[in-house]
């Protein structure tokens, strides 16, 4: 379920699942894990200060307030007050669903600049091991890359392994928005990659999808979000076989979608463990989500598309040599992610992934998988290529794109 091609063997997976069963048994009989304690992160400090602060004599709103309330709060401020609050609390405003998108972009540039300065100092810190300084250097390079040019960073939190989200296109004016939800090993350091792995990382996935959507429907007002704003499992381990992180991520994903500006129609493009998250999120998705498309899925924690209990259309694809097909589709006591979405009995619309290679090749230019994601994203359903196992994947939908 990684975002990249580590290709675990079926034997290894069976061994992992056996160990996981033992884990579940221990967990349900009172065994608890010891978690490492971390010092207070910069965003936690900022949140605490925000909670005590006031503006124009009024307390600042709870950051957990519904997005519409936060949007109303910012609407009551003058432009000067908005900017002052953004510059004072970039790690808060930059991650605040309901804050104007332009303010979030500004806030996250400030937060990145501060993180760059702090990481630069860490690379020279003699108290760190050589490995620690190397890790600081990698993070410093990532922050500098994110600051380059005029990138639109919608979310940024350097705490721990880090969260981020980046926008391609004009989110405020978009008629259609696609959200790319990546899988295992998603963090700040894997947000983007170079070389042959470029399109296996969230930023590369989103960039290729944005380009393909514009080609599929020239002139359309579309935007794509590379959404790495959840805590993903680190590697093929226990968290990847369980649904806890998917459940936590689903709350964050639904909050994002509910807070998107305007009345745009939204498609979720979910890869690998990201499809688990999308499956968990499905029941609570805002009605503006028209489509959920999954690729390389280990399961969506549901027995069928109908059991997802969503009004969104559900699409699924898997290429012929994706190792995920060797992962047992099971669900026992919270372990495993259930039925295979490309099994015709699941009930998803099964589409072609011709041209994709391996578990991380779905966003490569020239593949049916990328073309199908783009067609779904812009609502050009007649352009979707069905898989040979589902010639009726166009059933009961119009080929006319929604506006």
PDB file of N, CA and C in Angstrom, residues 35-90:
ATOM      1  N   UNK A  35       4.108   5.234  23.579  1.00  0.00           N
ATOM      2  CA  UNK A  35       4.360   6.217  22.527  1.00  0.00           C
ATOM      3  C   UNK A  35       5.485   7.156  22.952  1.00  0.00           C
ATOM      4  N   UNK A  36       6.292   7.537  21.959  1.00  0.00           N
ATOM      5  CA  UNK A  36       7.375   8.478  22.241  1.00  0.00           C
ATOM      6  C   UNK A  36       6.796   9.852  22.549  1.00  0.00           C
ATOM      7  N   UNK A  37       7.359  10.505  23.482  1.00  0.00           N
ATOM      8  CA  UNK A  37       6.922  11.844  23.838  1.00  0.00           C
ATOM      9  C   UNK A  37       7.723  12.869  23.037  1.00  0.00           C
ATOM     10  N   UNK A  38       7.039  13.840  22.519  1.00  0.00           N
ATOM     11  CA  UNK A  38       7.694  14.874  21.720  1.00  0.00           C
ATOM     12  C   UNK A  38       7.525  16.226  22.399  1.00  0.00           C
ATOM     13  N   UNK A  39       8.472  17.094  22.223  1.00  0.00           N
ATOM     14  CA  UNK A  39       8.347  18.443  22.751  1.00  0.00           C
ATOM     15  C   UNK A  39       7.247  19.170  21.988  1.00  0.00           C
ATOM     16  N   UNK A  40       6.719  20.209  22.583  1.00  0.00           N
ATOM     17  CA  UNK A  40       5.602  20.922  21.991  1.00  0.00           C
ATOM     18  C   UNK A  40       6.001  21.511  20.645  1.00  0.00           C
ATOM     19  N   UNK A  41       5.186  21.254  19.632  1.00  0.00           N
ATOM     20  CA  UNK A  41       5.478  21.677  18.272  1.00  0.00           C
ATOM     21  C   UNK A  41       5.117  23.144  18.089  1.00  0.00           C
ATOM     22  N   UNK A  42       5.735  23.809  17.092  1.00  0.00           N
ATOM     23  CA  UNK A  42       5.452  25.230  16.855  1.00  0.00           C
ATOM     24  C   UNK A  42       3.969  25.512  16.650  1.00  0.00           C
ATOM     25  N   UNK A  43       3.261  24.641  15.935  1.00  0.00           N
ATOM     26  CA  UNK A  43       1.839  24.913  15.700  1.00  0.00           C
ATOM     27  C   UNK A  43       1.044  24.804  16.998  1.00  0.00           C
ATOM     28  N   UNK A  44       1.406  23.899  17.880  1.00  0.00           N
ATOM     29  CA  UNK A  44       0.713  23.796  19.157  1.00  0.00           C
ATOM     30  C   UNK A  44       0.897  25.068  19.977  1.00  0.00           C
ATOM     31  N   UNK A  45       2.101  25.626  19.934  1.00  0.00           N
ATOM     32  CA  UNK A  45       2.372  26.889  20.631  1.00  0.00           C
ATOM     33  C   UNK A  45       1.524  28.007  20.033  1.00  0.00           C
ATOM     34  N   UNK A  46       1.458  28.046  18.688  1.00  0.00           N
ATOM     35  CA  UNK A  46       0.668  29.080  18.019  1.00  0.00           C
ATOM     36  C   UNK A  46      -0.816  28.953  18.350  1.00  0.00           C
ATOM     37  N   UNK A  47      -1.313  27.724  18.390  1.00  0.00           N
ATOM     38  CA  UNK A  47      -2.727  27.506  18.714  1.00  0.00           C
ATOM     39  C   UNK A  47      -3.057  27.971  20.131  1.00  0.00           C
ATOM     40  N   UNK A  48      -2.128  27.714  21.058  1.00  0.00           N
ATOM     41  CA  UNK A  48      -2.345  28.142  22.437  1.00  0.00           C
ATOM     42  C   UNK A  48      -2.380  29.664  22.534  1.00  0.00           C
ATOM     43  N   UNK A  49      -1.504  30.320  21.804  1.00  0.00           N
ATOM     44  CA  UNK A  49      -1.490  31.786  21.806  1.00  0.00           C
ATOM     45  C   UNK A  49      -2.745  32.346  21.146  1.00  0.00           C
ATOM     46  N   UNK A  50      -3.163  31.738  20.032  1.00  0.00           N
ATOM     47  CA  UNK A  50      -4.386  32.146  19.338  1.00  0.00           C
ATOM     48  C   UNK A  50      -5.588  32.101  20.280  1.00  0.00           C
ATOM     49  N   UNK A  51      -5.668  31.036  21.073  1.00  0.00           N
ATOM     50  CA  UNK A  51      -6.810  30.844  21.970  1.00  0.00           C
ATOM     51  C   UNK A  51      -6.909  31.945  23.023  1.00  0.00           C
ATOM     52  N   UNK A  52      -5.783  32.602  23.338  1.00  0.00           N
ATOM     53  CA  UNK A  52      -5.773  33.658  24.356  1.00  0.00           C
ATOM     54  C   UNK A  52      -5.909  35.051  23.761  1.00  0.00           C
ATOM     55  N   UNK A  53      -5.743  35.176  22.457  1.00  0.00           N
ATOM     56  CA  UNK A  53      -5.640  36.488  21.824  1.00  0.00           C
ATOM     57  C   UNK A  53      -7.024  37.075  21.506  1.00  0.00           C
ATOM     58  N   UNK A  54      -7.012  38.343  21.159  1.00  0.00           N
ATOM     59  CA  UNK A  54      -8.233  39.071  20.785  1.00  0.00           C
ATOM     60  C   UNK A  54      -7.902  39.997  19.619  1.00  0.00           C
ATOM     61  N   UNK A  55      -8.933  40.371  18.889  1.00  0.00           N
ATOM     62  CA  UNK A  55      -8.775  41.355  17.822  1.00  0.00           C
ATOM     63  C   UNK A  55      -9.983  42.277  17.840  1.00  0.00           C
ATOM     64  N   UNK A  56      -9.720  43.575  17.802  1.00  0.00           N
ATOM     65  CA  UNK A  56     -10.787  44.588  17.877  1.00  0.00           C
ATOM     66  C   UNK A  56     -11.683  44.345  19.082  1.00  0.00           C
ATOM     67  N   UNK A  57     -11.068  43.887  20.180  1.00  0.00           N
ATOM     68  CA  UNK A  57     -11.804  43.674  21.412  1.00  0.00           C
ATOM     69  C   UNK A  57     -12.562  42.364  21.491  1.00  0.00           C
ATOM     70  N   UNK A  58     -12.479  41.539  20.453  1.00  0.00           N
ATOM     71  CA  UNK A  58     -13.230  40.287  20.432  1.00  0.00           C
ATOM     72  C   UNK A  58     -12.278  39.085  20.455  1.00  0.00           C
ATOM     73  N   UNK A  59     -12.684  38.028  21.142  1.00  0.00           N
ATOM     74  CA  UNK A  59     -11.887  36.798  21.180  1.00  0.00           C
ATOM     75  C   UNK A  59     -11.822  36.175  19.787  1.00  0.00           C
ATOM     76  N   UNK A  60     -10.722  35.514  19.500  1.00  0.00           N
ATOM     77  CA  UNK A  60     -10.599  34.814  18.221  1.00  0.00           C
ATOM     78  C   UNK A  60     -11.433  33.529  18.277  1.00  0.00           C
ATOM     79  N   UNK A  61     -11.959  33.099  17.148  1.00  0.00           N
ATOM     80  CA  UNK A  61     -12.840  31.918  17.149  1.00  0.00           C
ATOM     81  C   UNK A  61     -12.064  30.635  17.425  1.00  0.00           C
ATOM     82  N   UNK A  62     -12.781  29.657  17.915  1.00  0.00           N
ATOM     83  CA  UNK A  62     -12.196  28.331  18.112  1.00  0.00           C
ATOM     84  C   UNK A  62     -11.774  27.786  16.760  1.00  0.00           C
ATOM     85  N   UNK A  63     -10.551  27.282  16.669  1.00  0.00           N
ATOM     86  CA  UNK A  63     -10.067  26.765  15.381  1.00  0.00           C
ATOM     87  C   UNK A  63     -10.812  25.511  14.950  1.00  0.00           C
ATOM     88  N   UNK A  64     -11.539  24.870  15.862  1.00  0.00           N
ATOM     89  CA  UNK A  64     -12.344  23.700  15.517  1.00  0.00           C
ATOM     90  C   UNK A  64     -13.775  24.079  15.131  1.00  0.00           C
ATOM     91  N   UNK A  65     -14.055  25.362  15.042  1.00  0.00           N
ATOM     92  CA  UNK A  65     -15.397  25.803  14.660  1.00  0.00           C
ATOM     93  C   UNK A  65     -15.689  25.378  13.223  1.00  0.00           C
ATOM     94  N   UNK A  66     -16.966  25.204  12.865  1.00  0.00           N
ATOM     95  CA  UNK A  66     -17.316  24.841  11.485  1.00  0.00           C
ATOM     96  C   UNK A  66     -16.755  25.861  10.497  1.00  0.00           C
ATOM     97  N   UNK A  67     -16.371  25.424   9.307  1.00  0.00           N
ATOM     98  CA  UNK A  67     -15.793  26.343   8.321  1.00  0.00           C
ATOM     99  C   UNK A  67     -16.657  27.562   8.023  1.00  0.00           C
ATOM    100  N   UNK A  68     -17.992  27.399   8.032  1.00  0.00           N
ATOM    101  CA  UNK A  68     -18.838  28.550   7.704  1.00  0.00           C
ATOM    102  C   UNK A  68     -18.732  29.633   8.786  1.00  0.00           C
ATOM    103  N   UNK A  69     -18.526  29.210  10.019  1.00  0.00           N
ATOM    104  CA  UNK A  69     -18.365  30.207  11.082  1.00  0.00           C
ATOM    105  C   UNK A  69     -17.019  30.920  10.962  1.00  0.00           C
ATOM    106  N   UNK A  70     -15.995  30.160  10.616  1.00  0.00           N
ATOM    107  CA  UNK A  70     -14.678  30.771  10.433  1.00  0.00           C
ATOM    108  C   UNK A  70     -14.696  31.716   9.239  1.00  0.00           C
ATOM    109  N   UNK A  71     -15.379  31.305   8.172  1.00  0.00           N
ATOM    110  CA  UNK A  71     -15.500  32.185   7.004  1.00  0.00           C
ATOM    111  C   UNK A  71     -16.217  33.481   7.379  1.00  0.00           C
ATOM    112  N   UNK A  72     -17.258  33.376   8.190  1.00  0.00           N
ATOM    113  CA  UNK A  72     -17.986  34.574   8.631  1.00  0.00           C
ATOM    114  C   UNK A  72     -17.085  35.469   9.475  1.00  0.00           C
ATOM    115  N   UNK A  73     -16.276  34.857  10.352  1.00  0.00           N
ATOM    116  CA  UNK A  73     -15.366  35.642  11.184  1.00  0.00           C
ATOM    117  C   UNK A  73     -14.418  36.464  10.317  1.00  0.00           C
ATOM    118  N   UNK A  74     -13.793  35.830   9.323  1.00  0.00           N
ATOM    119  CA  UNK A  74     -12.851  36.570   8.473  1.00  0.00           C
ATOM    120  C   UNK A  74     -13.573  37.637   7.665  1.00  0.00           C
ATOM    121  N   UNK A  75     -14.818  37.383   7.302  1.00  0.00           N
ATOM    122  CA  UNK A  75     -15.579  38.363   6.534  1.00  0.00           C
ATOM    123  C   UNK A  75     -15.883  39.617   7.349  1.00  0.00           C
ATOM    124  N   UNK A  76     -15.881  39.499   8.676  1.00  0.00           N
ATOM    125  CA  UNK A  76     -16.155  40.666   9.528  1.00  0.00           C
ATOM    126  C   UNK A  76     -14.916  41.532   9.736  1.00  0.00           C
ATOM    127  N   UNK A  77     -13.744  41.037   9.351  1.00  0.00           N
ATOM    128  CA  UNK A  77     -12.504  41.782   9.551  1.00  0.00           C
ATOM    129  C   UNK A  77     -12.224  42.692   8.368  1.00  0.00           C
ATOM    130  N   UNK A  78     -11.521  43.761   8.622  1.00  0.00           N
ATOM    131  CA  UNK A  78     -11.028  44.597   7.531  1.00  0.00           C
ATOM    132  C   UNK A  78      -9.871  43.868   6.855  1.00  0.00           C
ATOM    133  N   UNK A  79      -9.516  44.313   5.657  1.00  0.00           N
ATOM    134  CA  UNK A  79      -8.392  43.700   4.944  1.00  0.00           C
ATOM    135  C   UNK A  79      -7.120  43.791   5.778  1.00  0.00           C
ATOM    136  N   UNK A  80      -6.917  44.934   6.439  1.00  0.00           N
ATOM    137  CA  UNK A  80      -5.730  45.104   7.272  1.00  0.00           C
ATOM    138  C   UNK A  80      -5.714  44.148   8.452  1.00  0.00           C
ATOM    139  N   UNK A  81      -6.878  43.939   9.068  1.00  0.00           N
ATOM    140  CA  UNK A  81      -6.958  43.012  10.191  1.00  0.00           C
ATOM    141  C   UNK A  81      -6.708  41.577   9.740  1.00  0.00           C
ATOM    142  N   UNK A  82      -7.218  41.230   8.570  1.00  0.00           N
ATOM    143  CA  UNK A  82      -6.989  39.888   8.041  1.00  0.00           C
ATOM    144  C   UNK A  82      -5.502  39.622   7.843  1.00  0.00           C
ATOM    145  N   UNK A  83      -4.819  40.573   7.232  1.00  0.00           N
ATOM    146  CA  UNK A  83      -3.390  40.410   6.964  1.00  0.00           C
ATOM    147  C   UNK A  83      -2.593  40.370   8.263  1.00  0.00           C
ATOM    148  N   UNK A  84      -2.948  41.247   9.205  1.00  0.00           N
ATOM    149  CA  UNK A  84      -2.227  41.276  10.481  1.00  0.00           C
ATOM    150  C   UNK A  84      -2.365  39.947  11.217  1.00  0.00           C
ATOM    151  N   UNK A  85      -3.550  39.395  11.222  1.00  0.00           N
ATOM    152  CA  UNK A  85      -3.787  38.124  11.906  1.00  0.00           C
ATOM    153  C   UNK A  85      -3.058  36.988  11.188  1.00  0.00           C
ATOM    154  N   UNK A  86      -3.056  37.048   9.875  1.00  0.00           N
ATOM    155  CA  UNK A  86      -2.368  36.024   9.073  1.00  0.00           C
ATOM    156  C   UNK A  86      -0.873  36.042   9.331  1.00  0.00           C
ATOM    157  N   UNK A  87      -0.296  37.232   9.366  1.00  0.00           N
ATOM    158  CA  UNK A  87       1.148  37.349   9.553  1.00  0.00           C
ATOM    159  C   UNK A  87       1.568  37.006  10.980  1.00  0.00           C
ATOM    160  N   UNK A  88       0.675  37.207  11.929  1.00  0.00           N
ATOM    161  CA  UNK A  88       0.989  36.894  13.322  1.00  0.00           C
ATOM    162  C   UNK A  88       0.868  35.400  13.602  1.00  0.00           C
ATOM    163  N   UNK A  89      -0.100  34.753  12.954  1.00  0.00           N
ATOM    164  CA  UNK A  89      -0.378  33.336  13.217  1.00  0.00           C
ATOM    165  C   UNK A  89      -0.383  32.517  11.917  1.00  0.00           C
ATOM    166  N   UNK A  90       0.723  32.478  11.201  1.00  0.00           N
ATOM    167  CA  UNK A  90       0.711  31.770   9.911  1.00  0.00           C
ATOM    168  C   UNK A  90       0.427  30.273  10.036  1.00  0.00           C
TER     169      UNK A  90
END
